[in-house]
mmCIF file of C-alpha atoms in Angstrom:
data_model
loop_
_atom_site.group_PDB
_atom_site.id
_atom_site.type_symbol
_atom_site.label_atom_id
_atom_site.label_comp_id
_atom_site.label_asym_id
_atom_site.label_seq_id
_atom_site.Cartn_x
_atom_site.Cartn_y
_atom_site.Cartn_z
ATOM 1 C CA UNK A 1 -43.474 -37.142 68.704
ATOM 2 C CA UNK A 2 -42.639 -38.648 65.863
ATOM 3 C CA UNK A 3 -39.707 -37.896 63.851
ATOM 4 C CA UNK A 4 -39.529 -36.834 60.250
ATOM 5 C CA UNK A 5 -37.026 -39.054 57.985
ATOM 6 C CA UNK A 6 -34.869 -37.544 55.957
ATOM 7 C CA UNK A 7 -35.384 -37.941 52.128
ATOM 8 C CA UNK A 8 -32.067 -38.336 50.316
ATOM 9 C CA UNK A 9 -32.512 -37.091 46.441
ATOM 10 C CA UNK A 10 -30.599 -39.253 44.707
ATOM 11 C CA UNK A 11 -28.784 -37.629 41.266
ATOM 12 C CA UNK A 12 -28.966 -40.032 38.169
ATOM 13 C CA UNK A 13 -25.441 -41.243 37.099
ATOM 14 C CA UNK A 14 -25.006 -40.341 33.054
ATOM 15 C CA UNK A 15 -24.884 -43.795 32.090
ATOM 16 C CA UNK A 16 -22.346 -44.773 29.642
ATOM 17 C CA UNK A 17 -22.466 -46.336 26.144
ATOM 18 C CA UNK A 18 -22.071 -50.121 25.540
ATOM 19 C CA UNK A 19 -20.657 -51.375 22.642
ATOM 20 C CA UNK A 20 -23.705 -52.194 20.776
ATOM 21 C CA UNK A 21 -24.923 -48.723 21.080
ATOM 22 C CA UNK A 22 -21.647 -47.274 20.028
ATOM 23 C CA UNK A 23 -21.734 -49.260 16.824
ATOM 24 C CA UNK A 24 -25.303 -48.167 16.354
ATOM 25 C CA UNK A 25 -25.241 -44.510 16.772
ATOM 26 C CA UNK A 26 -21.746 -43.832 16.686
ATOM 27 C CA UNK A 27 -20.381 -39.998 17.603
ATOM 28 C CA UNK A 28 -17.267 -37.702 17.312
ATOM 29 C CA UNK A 29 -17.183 -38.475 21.221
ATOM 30 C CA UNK A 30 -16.600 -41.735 20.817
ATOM 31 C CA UNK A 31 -13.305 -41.402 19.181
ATOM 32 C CA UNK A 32 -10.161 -42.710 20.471
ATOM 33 C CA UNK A 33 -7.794 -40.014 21.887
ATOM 34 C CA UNK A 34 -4.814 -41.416 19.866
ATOM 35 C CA UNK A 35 -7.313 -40.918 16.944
ATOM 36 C CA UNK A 36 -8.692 -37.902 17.682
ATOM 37 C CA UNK A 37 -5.014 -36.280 17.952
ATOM 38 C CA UNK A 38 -3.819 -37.519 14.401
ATOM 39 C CA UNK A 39 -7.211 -35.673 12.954
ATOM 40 C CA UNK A 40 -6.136 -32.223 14.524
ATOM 41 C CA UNK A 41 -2.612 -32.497 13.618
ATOM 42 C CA UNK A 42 -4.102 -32.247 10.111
ATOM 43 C CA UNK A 43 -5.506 -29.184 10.570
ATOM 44 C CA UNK A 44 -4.381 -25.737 9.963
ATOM 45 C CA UNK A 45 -3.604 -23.023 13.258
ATOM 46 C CA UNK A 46 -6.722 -21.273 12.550
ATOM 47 C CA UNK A 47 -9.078 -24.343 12.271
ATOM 48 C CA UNK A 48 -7.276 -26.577 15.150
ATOM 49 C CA UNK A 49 -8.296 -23.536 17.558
ATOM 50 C CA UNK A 50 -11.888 -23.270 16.242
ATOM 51 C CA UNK A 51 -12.177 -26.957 17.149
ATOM 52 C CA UNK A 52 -10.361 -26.982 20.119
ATOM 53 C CA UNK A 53 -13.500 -24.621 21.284
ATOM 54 C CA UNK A 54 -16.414 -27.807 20.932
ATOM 55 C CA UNK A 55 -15.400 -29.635 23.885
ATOM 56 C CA UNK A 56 -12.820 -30.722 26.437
ATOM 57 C CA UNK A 57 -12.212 -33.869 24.972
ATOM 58 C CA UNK A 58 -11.361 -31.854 21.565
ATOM 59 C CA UNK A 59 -9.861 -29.329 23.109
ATOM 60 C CA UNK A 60 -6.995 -31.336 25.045
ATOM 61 C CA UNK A 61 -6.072 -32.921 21.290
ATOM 62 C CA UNK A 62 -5.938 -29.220 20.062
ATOM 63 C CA UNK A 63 -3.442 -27.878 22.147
ATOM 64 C CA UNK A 64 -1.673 -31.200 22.677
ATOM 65 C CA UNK A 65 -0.569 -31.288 18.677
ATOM 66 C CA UNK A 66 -1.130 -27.520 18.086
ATOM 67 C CA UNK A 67 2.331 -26.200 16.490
ATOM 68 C CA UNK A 68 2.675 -22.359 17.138
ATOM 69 C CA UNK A 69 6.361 -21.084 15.975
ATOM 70 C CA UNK A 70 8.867 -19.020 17.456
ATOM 71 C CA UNK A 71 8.309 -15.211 16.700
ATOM 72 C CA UNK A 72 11.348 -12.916 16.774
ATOM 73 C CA UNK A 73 12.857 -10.468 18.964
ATOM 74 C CA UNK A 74 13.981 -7.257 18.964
ATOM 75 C CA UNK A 75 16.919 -6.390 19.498
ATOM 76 C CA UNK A 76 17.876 -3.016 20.137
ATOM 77 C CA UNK A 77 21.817 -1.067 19.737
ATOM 78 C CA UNK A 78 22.425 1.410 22.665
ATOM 79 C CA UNK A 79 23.608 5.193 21.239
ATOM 80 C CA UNK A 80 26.830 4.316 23.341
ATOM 81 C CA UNK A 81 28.072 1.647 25.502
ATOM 82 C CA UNK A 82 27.601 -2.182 25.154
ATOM 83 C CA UNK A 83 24.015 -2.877 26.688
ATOM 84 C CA UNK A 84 21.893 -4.048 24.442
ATOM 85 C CA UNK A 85 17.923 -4.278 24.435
ATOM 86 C CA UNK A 86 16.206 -7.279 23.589
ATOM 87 C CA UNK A 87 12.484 -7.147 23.667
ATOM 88 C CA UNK A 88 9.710 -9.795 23.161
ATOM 89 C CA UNK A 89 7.203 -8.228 21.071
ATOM 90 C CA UNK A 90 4.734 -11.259 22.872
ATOM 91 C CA UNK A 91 4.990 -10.843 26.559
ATOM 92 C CA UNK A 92 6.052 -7.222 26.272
ATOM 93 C CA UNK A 93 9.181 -8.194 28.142
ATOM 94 C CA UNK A 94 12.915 -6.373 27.995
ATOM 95 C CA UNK A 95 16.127 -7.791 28.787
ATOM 96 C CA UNK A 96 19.534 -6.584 28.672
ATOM 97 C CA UNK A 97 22.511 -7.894 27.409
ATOM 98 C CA UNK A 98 25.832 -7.003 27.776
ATOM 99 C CA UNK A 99 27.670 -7.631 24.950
ATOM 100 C CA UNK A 100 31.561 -5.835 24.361
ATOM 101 C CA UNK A 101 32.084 -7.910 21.649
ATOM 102 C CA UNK A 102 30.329 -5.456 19.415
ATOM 103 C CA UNK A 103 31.794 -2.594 20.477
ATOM 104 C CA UNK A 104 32.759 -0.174 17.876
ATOM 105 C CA UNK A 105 30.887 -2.276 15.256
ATOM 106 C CA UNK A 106 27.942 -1.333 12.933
ATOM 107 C CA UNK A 107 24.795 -3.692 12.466
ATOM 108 C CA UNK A 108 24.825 -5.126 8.604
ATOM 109 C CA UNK A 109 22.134 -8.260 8.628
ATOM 110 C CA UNK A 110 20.129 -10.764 10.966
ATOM 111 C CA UNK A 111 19.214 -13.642 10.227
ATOM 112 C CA UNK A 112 18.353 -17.130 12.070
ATOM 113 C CA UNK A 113 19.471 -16.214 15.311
ATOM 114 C CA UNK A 114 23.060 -14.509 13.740
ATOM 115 C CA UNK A 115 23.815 -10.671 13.575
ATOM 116 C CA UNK A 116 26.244 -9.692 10.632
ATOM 117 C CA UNK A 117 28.456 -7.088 11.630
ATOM 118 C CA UNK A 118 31.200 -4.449 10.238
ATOM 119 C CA UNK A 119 33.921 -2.725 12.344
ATOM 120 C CA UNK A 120 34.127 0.844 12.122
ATOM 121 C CA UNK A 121 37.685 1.415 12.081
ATOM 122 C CA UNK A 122 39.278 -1.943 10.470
ATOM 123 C CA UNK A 123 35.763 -2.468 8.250
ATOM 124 C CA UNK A 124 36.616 -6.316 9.303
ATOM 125 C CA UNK A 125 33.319 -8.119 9.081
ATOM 126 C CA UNK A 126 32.524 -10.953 11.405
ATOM 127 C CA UNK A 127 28.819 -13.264 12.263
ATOM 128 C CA UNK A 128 28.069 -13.081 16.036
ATOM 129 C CA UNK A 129 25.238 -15.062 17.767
ATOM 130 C CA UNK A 130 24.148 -12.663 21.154
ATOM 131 C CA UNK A 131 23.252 -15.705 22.573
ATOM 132 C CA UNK A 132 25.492 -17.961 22.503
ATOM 133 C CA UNK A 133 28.631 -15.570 21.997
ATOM 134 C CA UNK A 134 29.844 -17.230 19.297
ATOM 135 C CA UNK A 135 31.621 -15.196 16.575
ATOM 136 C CA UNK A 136 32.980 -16.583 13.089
ATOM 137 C CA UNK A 137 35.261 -13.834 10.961
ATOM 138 C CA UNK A 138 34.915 -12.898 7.370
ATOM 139 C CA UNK A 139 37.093 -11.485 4.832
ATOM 140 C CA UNK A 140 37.253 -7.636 5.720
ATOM 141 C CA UNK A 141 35.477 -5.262 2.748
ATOM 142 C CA UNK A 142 36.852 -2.223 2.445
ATOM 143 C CA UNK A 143 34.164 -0.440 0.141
ATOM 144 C CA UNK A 144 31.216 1.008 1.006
ATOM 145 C CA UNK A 145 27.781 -1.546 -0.099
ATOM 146 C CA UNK A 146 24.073 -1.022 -0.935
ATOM 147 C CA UNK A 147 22.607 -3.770 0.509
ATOM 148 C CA UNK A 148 23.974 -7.075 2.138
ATOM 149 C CA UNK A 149 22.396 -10.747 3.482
ATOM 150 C CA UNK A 150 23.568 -14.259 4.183
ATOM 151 C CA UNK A 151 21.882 -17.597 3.201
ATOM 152 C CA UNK A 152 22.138 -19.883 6.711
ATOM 153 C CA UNK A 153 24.407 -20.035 10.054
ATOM 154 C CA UNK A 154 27.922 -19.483 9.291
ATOM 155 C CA UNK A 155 28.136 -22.954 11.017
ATOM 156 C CA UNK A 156 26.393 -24.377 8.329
ATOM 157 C CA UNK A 157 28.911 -25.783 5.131
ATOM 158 C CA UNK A 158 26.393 -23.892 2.410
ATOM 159 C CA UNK A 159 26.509 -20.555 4.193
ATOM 160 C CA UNK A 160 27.278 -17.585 1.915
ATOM 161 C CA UNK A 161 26.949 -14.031 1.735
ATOM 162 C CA UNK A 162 26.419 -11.166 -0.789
ATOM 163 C CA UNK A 163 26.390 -7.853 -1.278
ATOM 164 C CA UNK A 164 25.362 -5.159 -3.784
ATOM 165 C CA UNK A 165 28.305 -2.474 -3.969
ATOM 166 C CA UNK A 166 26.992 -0.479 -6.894
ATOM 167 C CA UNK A 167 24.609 0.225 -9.806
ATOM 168 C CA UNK A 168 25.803 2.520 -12.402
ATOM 169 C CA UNK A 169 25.613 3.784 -15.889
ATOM 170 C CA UNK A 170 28.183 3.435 -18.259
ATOM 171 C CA UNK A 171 28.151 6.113 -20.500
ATOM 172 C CA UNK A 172 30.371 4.605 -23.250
ATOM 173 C CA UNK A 173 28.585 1.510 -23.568
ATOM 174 C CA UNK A 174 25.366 2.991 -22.969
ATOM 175 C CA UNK A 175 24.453 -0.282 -20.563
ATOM 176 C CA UNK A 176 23.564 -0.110 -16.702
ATOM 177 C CA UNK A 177 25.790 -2.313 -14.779
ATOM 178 C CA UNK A 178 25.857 -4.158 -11.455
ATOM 179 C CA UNK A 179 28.651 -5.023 -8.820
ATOM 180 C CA UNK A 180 27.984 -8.008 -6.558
ATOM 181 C CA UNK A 181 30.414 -9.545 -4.229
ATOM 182 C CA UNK A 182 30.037 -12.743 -2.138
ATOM 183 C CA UNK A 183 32.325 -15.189 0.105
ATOM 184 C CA UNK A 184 31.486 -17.717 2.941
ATOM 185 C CA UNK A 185 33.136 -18.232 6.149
ATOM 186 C CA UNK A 186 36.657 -19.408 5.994
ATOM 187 C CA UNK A 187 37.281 -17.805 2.627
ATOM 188 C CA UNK A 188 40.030 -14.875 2.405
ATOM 189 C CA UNK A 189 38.720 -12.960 0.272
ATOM 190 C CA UNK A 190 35.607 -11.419 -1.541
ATOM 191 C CA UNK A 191 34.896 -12.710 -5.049
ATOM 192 C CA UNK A 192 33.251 -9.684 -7.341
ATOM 193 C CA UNK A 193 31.979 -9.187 -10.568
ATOM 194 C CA UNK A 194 30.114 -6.513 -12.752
ATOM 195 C CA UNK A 195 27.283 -7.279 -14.902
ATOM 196 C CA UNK A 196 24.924 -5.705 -17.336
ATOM 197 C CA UNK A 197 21.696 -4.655 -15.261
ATOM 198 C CA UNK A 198 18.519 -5.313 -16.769
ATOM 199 C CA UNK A 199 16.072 -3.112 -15.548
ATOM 200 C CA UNK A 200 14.133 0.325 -16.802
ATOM 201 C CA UNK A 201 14.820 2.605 -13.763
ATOM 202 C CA UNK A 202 18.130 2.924 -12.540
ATOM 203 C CA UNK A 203 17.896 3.759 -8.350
ATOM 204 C CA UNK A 204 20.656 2.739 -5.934
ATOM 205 C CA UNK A 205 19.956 3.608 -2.501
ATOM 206 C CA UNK A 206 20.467 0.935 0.730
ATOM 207 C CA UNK A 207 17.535 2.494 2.571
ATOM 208 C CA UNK A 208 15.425 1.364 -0.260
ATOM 209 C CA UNK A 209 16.539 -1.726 -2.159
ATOM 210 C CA UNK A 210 16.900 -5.070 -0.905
ATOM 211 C CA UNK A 211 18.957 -8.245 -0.491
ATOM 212 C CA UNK A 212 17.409 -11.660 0.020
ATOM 213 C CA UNK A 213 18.725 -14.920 -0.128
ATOM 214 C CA UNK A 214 16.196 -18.196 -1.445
ATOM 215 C CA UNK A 215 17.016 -21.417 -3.264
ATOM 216 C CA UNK A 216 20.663 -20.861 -4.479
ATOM 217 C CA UNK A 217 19.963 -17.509 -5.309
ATOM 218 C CA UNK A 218 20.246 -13.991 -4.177
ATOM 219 C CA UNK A 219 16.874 -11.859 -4.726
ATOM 220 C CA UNK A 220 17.609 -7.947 -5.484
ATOM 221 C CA UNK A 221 14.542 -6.078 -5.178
ATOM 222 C CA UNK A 222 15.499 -2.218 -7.034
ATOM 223 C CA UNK A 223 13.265 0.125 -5.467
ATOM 224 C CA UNK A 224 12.247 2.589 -7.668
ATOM 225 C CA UNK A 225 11.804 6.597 -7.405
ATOM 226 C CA UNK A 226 8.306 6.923 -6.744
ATOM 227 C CA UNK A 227 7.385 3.616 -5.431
ATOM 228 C CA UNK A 228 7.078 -0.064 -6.677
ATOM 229 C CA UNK A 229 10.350 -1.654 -8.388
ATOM 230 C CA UNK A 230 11.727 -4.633 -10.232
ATOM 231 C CA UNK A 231 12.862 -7.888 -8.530
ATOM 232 C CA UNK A 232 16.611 -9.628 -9.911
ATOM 233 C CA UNK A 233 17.975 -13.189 -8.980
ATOM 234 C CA UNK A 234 21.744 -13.819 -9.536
ATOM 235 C CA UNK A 235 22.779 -17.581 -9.013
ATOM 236 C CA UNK A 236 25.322 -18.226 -6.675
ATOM 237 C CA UNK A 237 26.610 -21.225 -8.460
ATOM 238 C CA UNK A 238 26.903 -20.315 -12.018
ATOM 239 C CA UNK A 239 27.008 -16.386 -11.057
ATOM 240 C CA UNK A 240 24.684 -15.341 -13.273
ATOM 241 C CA UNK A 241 22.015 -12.538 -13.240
ATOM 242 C CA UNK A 242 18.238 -13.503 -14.608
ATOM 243 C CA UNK A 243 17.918 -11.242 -17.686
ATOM 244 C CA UNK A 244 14.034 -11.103 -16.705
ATOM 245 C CA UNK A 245 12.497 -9.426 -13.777
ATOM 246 C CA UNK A 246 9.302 -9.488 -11.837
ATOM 247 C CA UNK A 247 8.060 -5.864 -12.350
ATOM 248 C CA UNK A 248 5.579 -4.383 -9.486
ATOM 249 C CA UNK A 249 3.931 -0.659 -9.446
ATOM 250 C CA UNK A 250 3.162 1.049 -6.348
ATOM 251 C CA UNK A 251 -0.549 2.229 -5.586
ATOM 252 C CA UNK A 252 1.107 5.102 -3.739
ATOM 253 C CA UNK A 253 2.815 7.630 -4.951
ATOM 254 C CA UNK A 254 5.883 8.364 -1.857
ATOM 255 C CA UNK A 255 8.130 10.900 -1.721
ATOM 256 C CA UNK A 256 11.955 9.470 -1.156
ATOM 257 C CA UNK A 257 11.763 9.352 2.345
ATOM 258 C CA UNK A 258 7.998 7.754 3.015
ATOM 259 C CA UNK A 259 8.445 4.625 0.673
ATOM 260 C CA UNK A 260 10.055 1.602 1.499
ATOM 261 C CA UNK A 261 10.370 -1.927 0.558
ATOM 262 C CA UNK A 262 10.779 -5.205 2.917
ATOM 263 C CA UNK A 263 11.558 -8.681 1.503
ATOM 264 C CA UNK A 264 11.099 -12.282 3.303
ATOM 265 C CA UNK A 265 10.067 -15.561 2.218
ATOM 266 C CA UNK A 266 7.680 -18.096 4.068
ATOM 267 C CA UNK A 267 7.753 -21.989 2.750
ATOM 268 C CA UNK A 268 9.718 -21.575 -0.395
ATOM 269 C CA UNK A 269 7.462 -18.670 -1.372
ATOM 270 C CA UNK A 270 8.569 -14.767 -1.877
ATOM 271 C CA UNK A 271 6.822 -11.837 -0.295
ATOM 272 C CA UNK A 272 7.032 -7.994 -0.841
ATOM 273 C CA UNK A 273 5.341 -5.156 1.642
ATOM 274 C CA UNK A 274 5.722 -1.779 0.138
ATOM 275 C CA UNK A 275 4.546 0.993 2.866
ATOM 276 C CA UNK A 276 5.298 4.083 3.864
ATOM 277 C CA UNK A 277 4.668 6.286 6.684
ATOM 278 C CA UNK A 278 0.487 6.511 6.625
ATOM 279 C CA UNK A 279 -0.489 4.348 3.961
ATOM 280 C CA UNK A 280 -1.745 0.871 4.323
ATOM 281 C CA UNK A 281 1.055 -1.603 3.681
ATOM 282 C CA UNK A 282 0.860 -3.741 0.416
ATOM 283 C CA UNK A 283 1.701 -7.227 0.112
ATOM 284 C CA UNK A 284 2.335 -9.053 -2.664
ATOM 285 C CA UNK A 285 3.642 -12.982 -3.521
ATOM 286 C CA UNK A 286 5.551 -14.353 -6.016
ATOM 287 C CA UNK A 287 4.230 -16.683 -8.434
ATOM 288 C CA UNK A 288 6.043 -17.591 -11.542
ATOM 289 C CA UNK A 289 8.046 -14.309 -11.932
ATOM 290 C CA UNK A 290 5.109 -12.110 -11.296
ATOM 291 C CA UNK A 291 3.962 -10.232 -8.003
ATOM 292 C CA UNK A 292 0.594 -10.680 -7.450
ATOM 293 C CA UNK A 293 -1.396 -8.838 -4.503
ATOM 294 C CA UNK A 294 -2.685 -10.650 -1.833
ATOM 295 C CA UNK A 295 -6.079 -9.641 0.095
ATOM 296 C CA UNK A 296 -6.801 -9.862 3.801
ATOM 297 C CA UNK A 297 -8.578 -13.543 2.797
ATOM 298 C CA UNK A 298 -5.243 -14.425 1.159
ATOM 299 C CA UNK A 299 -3.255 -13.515 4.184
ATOM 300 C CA UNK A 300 -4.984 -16.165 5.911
ATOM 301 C CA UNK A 301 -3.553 -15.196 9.068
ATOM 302 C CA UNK A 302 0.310 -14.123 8.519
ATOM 303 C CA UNK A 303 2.329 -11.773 10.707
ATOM 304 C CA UNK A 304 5.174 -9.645 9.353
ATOM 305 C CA UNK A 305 8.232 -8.357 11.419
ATOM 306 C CA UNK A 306 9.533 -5.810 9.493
ATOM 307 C CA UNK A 307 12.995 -3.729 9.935
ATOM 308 C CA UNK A 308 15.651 -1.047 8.665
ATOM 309 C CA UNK A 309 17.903 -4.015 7.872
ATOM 310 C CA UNK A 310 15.501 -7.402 7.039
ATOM 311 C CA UNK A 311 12.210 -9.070 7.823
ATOM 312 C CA UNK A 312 10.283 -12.190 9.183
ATOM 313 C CA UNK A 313 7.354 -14.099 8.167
ATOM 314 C CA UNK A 314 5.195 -16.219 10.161
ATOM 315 C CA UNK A 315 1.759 -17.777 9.880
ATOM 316 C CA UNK A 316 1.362 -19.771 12.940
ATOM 317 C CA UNK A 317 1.000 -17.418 15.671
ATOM 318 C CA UNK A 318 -2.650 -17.138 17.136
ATOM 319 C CA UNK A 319 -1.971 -13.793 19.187
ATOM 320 C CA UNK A 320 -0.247 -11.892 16.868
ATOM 321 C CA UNK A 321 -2.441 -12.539 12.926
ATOM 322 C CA UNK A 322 -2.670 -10.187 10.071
ATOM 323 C CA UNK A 323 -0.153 -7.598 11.643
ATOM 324 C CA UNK A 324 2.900 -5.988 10.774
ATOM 325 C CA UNK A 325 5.228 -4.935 13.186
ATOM 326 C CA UNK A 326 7.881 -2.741 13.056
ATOM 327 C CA UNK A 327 10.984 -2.397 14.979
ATOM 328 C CA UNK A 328 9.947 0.571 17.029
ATOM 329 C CA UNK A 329 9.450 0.445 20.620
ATOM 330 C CA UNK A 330 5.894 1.926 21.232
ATOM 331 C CA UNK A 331 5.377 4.721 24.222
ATOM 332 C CA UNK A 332 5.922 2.361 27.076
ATOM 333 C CA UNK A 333 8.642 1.282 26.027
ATOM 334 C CA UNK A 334 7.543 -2.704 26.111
ATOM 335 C CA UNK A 335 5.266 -3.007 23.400
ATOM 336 C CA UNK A 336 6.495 -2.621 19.660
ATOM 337 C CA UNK A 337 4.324 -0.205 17.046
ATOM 338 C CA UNK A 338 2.197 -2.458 14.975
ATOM 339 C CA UNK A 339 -0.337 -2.030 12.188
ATOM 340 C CA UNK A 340 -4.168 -4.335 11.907
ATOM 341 C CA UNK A 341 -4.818 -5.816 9.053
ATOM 342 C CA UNK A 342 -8.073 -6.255 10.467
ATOM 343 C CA UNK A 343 -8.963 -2.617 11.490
ATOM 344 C CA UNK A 344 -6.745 -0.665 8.901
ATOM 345 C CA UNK A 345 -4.583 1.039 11.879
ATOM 346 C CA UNK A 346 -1.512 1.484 13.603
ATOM 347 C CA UNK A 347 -0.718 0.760 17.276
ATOM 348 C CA UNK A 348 -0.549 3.153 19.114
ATOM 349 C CA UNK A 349 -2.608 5.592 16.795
ATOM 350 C CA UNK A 350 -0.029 8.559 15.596
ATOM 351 C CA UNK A 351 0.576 10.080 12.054
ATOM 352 C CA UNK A 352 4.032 8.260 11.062
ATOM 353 C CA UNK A 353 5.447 10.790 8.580
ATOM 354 C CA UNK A 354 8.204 8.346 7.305
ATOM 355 C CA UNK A 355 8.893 4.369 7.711
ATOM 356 C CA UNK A 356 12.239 5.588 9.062
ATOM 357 C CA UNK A 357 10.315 6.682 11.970
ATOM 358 C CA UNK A 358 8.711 2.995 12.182
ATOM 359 C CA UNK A 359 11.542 1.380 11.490
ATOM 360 C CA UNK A 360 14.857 2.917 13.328
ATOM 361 C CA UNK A 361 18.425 2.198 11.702
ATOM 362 C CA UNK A 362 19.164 1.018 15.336
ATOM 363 C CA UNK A 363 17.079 -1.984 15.915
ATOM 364 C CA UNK A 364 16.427 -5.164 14.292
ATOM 365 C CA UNK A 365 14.634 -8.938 14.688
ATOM 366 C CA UNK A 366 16.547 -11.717 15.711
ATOM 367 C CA UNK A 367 14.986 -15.147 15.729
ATOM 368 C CA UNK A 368 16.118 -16.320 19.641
ATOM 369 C CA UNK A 369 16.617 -19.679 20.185
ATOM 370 C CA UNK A 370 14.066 -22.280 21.991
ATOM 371 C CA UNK A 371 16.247 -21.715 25.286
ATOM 372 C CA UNK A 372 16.629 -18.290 25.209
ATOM 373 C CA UNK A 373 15.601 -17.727 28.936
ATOM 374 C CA UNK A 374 18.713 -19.498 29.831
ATOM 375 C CA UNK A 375 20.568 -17.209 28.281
ATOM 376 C CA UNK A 376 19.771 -13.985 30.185
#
């Protein structure tokens, strides 16, 4: 009986260019990887991840030269005690730290990876890092303040800080008048002065006004009664106030508990969110001395961290675009409570009577450092 023989089917092999037909018909797969990288590095987040979805090839450059930055943390005061909560807002993870350094101590500021902090007792104020457990003293202040923020690390030679201690109205001279006091670490004392106060509305309350440091200059934004307010600069070198402000009206009309005001700063550039408790935060940018609103195609993709005592900007962070969060832990306990952009809504859904509510006296956003992992 004869046997069958069996038929191998043989699968064509893709055959590949030569030379000649490269230069004749050339192709975006025939670019050089090397080349290929320096063309996404150009690109923005938003448009290296839409090309990094055409191919493999494309897709390797992408994420090879993709730049996504660090987002903050929160970190969290206990009622009593010294463990402290620190929470990535990402990976919905929580760590503890145990920190007695800070006991007995109220939270002031935060800012690049540095808490500023106030003793109860001896009002003695002091930087601390929680991560590296470093701790440089100020000058103790003995008053009560409005509002307070640094510039930098107090490791840094141009560090400085200021406060706001009062606005008032003086009835004799029929002016309104301002008390700002700054230092920087390794002076021994505060250096204050009172100035006229240019502005229509006079409204002096911590909870809404606040304190930002950019480009020699310390930003006072006076939050007004019924929303909006007027933004100040006073220059640290020649310690003088602006006599003209940026003026900006609220949409809203709040009550004195729902409004509130959160200052930051992304690439030189000065933002505003004014919110309250229900309403849909607005966002404005400053551009030569005026706030001008930004829409949801202005955003471009930004992500605010917003809290009781200061806020972060970022604009390179693909998981986490056009969203506010706040420095609440959600139900669970791991996630934070956010508001879309996007959809108009908070996460998770819940009628927030009051930012207060969003944004706890007790908690605030730290910026951990690239090895933070190796420091719980």
């Amino acid at each position: 009986m004869a046997s069958h023989s069996t038929s191998s089917t043989t699968v064509p092999r893709k055959r590949s260019k030569t030379q000649s037909e490269v230069a004749v018909s050339p192709s975006f797969d025939d670019l050089p990887s090397s080349l290929l990288e320096v063309i996404m590095s150009r690109l923005v987040l938003k448009d290296n991840i839409r090309a990094s979805a055409s191919c493999k090839t494309w897709r390797e450059a992408a994420v090879s030269v993709r730049v996504v930055e660090t987002h903050p943390w929160l970190f969290c005061f206990p009622k009593r005690g010294t463990s402290f909560e620190l929470l990535d807002p990402l990976h919905w993870k929580t760590y503890t730290l145990n920190l007695p350094e800070l006991a007995d101590s109220t939270l002031c500021y935060s800012r690049d990876g540095w808490l500023l902090m106030r003793r109860s007792v001896s009002k003695d104020m002091f930087f601390f890092n929680p991560f590296s457990r470093e701790l440089v003293s100020l000058p103790k202040f003995e008053q009560s303040f409005l509002v307070i923020a640094f510039s930098c690390p107090p490791t840094s030679n141009h560090c400085v800080v200021g406060l706001v201690s009062s606005l008032r109205f003086d009835v004799e001279d029929q002016e309104r008048r301002i008390t700002i006091s700054t230092c920087h670490p390794g002076a021994t004392e505060w250096i204050t002065q009172e100035s006229e106060f240019h502005s229509v509305f006079l409204w002096h309350d911590k909870q809404h006004s606040k304190l930002f440091y950019l480009h020699n200059r310390f930003y006072f934004f006076h939050c007004f009664n019924q929303g909006g307010g007027s933004l100040h600069s006073f220059h640290t070198s020649s310690r003088t106030w602006d006599s003209h402000y940026a003026y900006v009206s609220s949409e809203h009309q709040l009550s004195y508990y729902q409004k509130a005001s959160f200052l930051t700063e992304k690439n030189g550039e000065l933002f505003l969110m004014l919110t309250s408790g229900n309403e849909k935060p607005l966002i404005y940018k400053l551009v030569s001395s005026n706030w001008v609103k930004m829409s949801l195609t202005e955003l471009d993709g930004l992500t605010f961290f917003v809290s009781f005592y200061n806020s972060e900007l970022r604009n390179n962070l693909p998981w986490m675009r056009n969203n506010v969060y706040f420095s609440r832990f959600g139900y669970n306990r791991k996630s934070c409570v956010s508001y879309s952009l996007d959809e108009s809504m908070y996460s998770p859904c819940k009628e927030w009577h009051s930012w207060q509510q969003l944004c706890p006296p007790q908690s605030i956003w730290i910026v951990p450092p690239e090895n933070v992992l190796d420091y719980l």
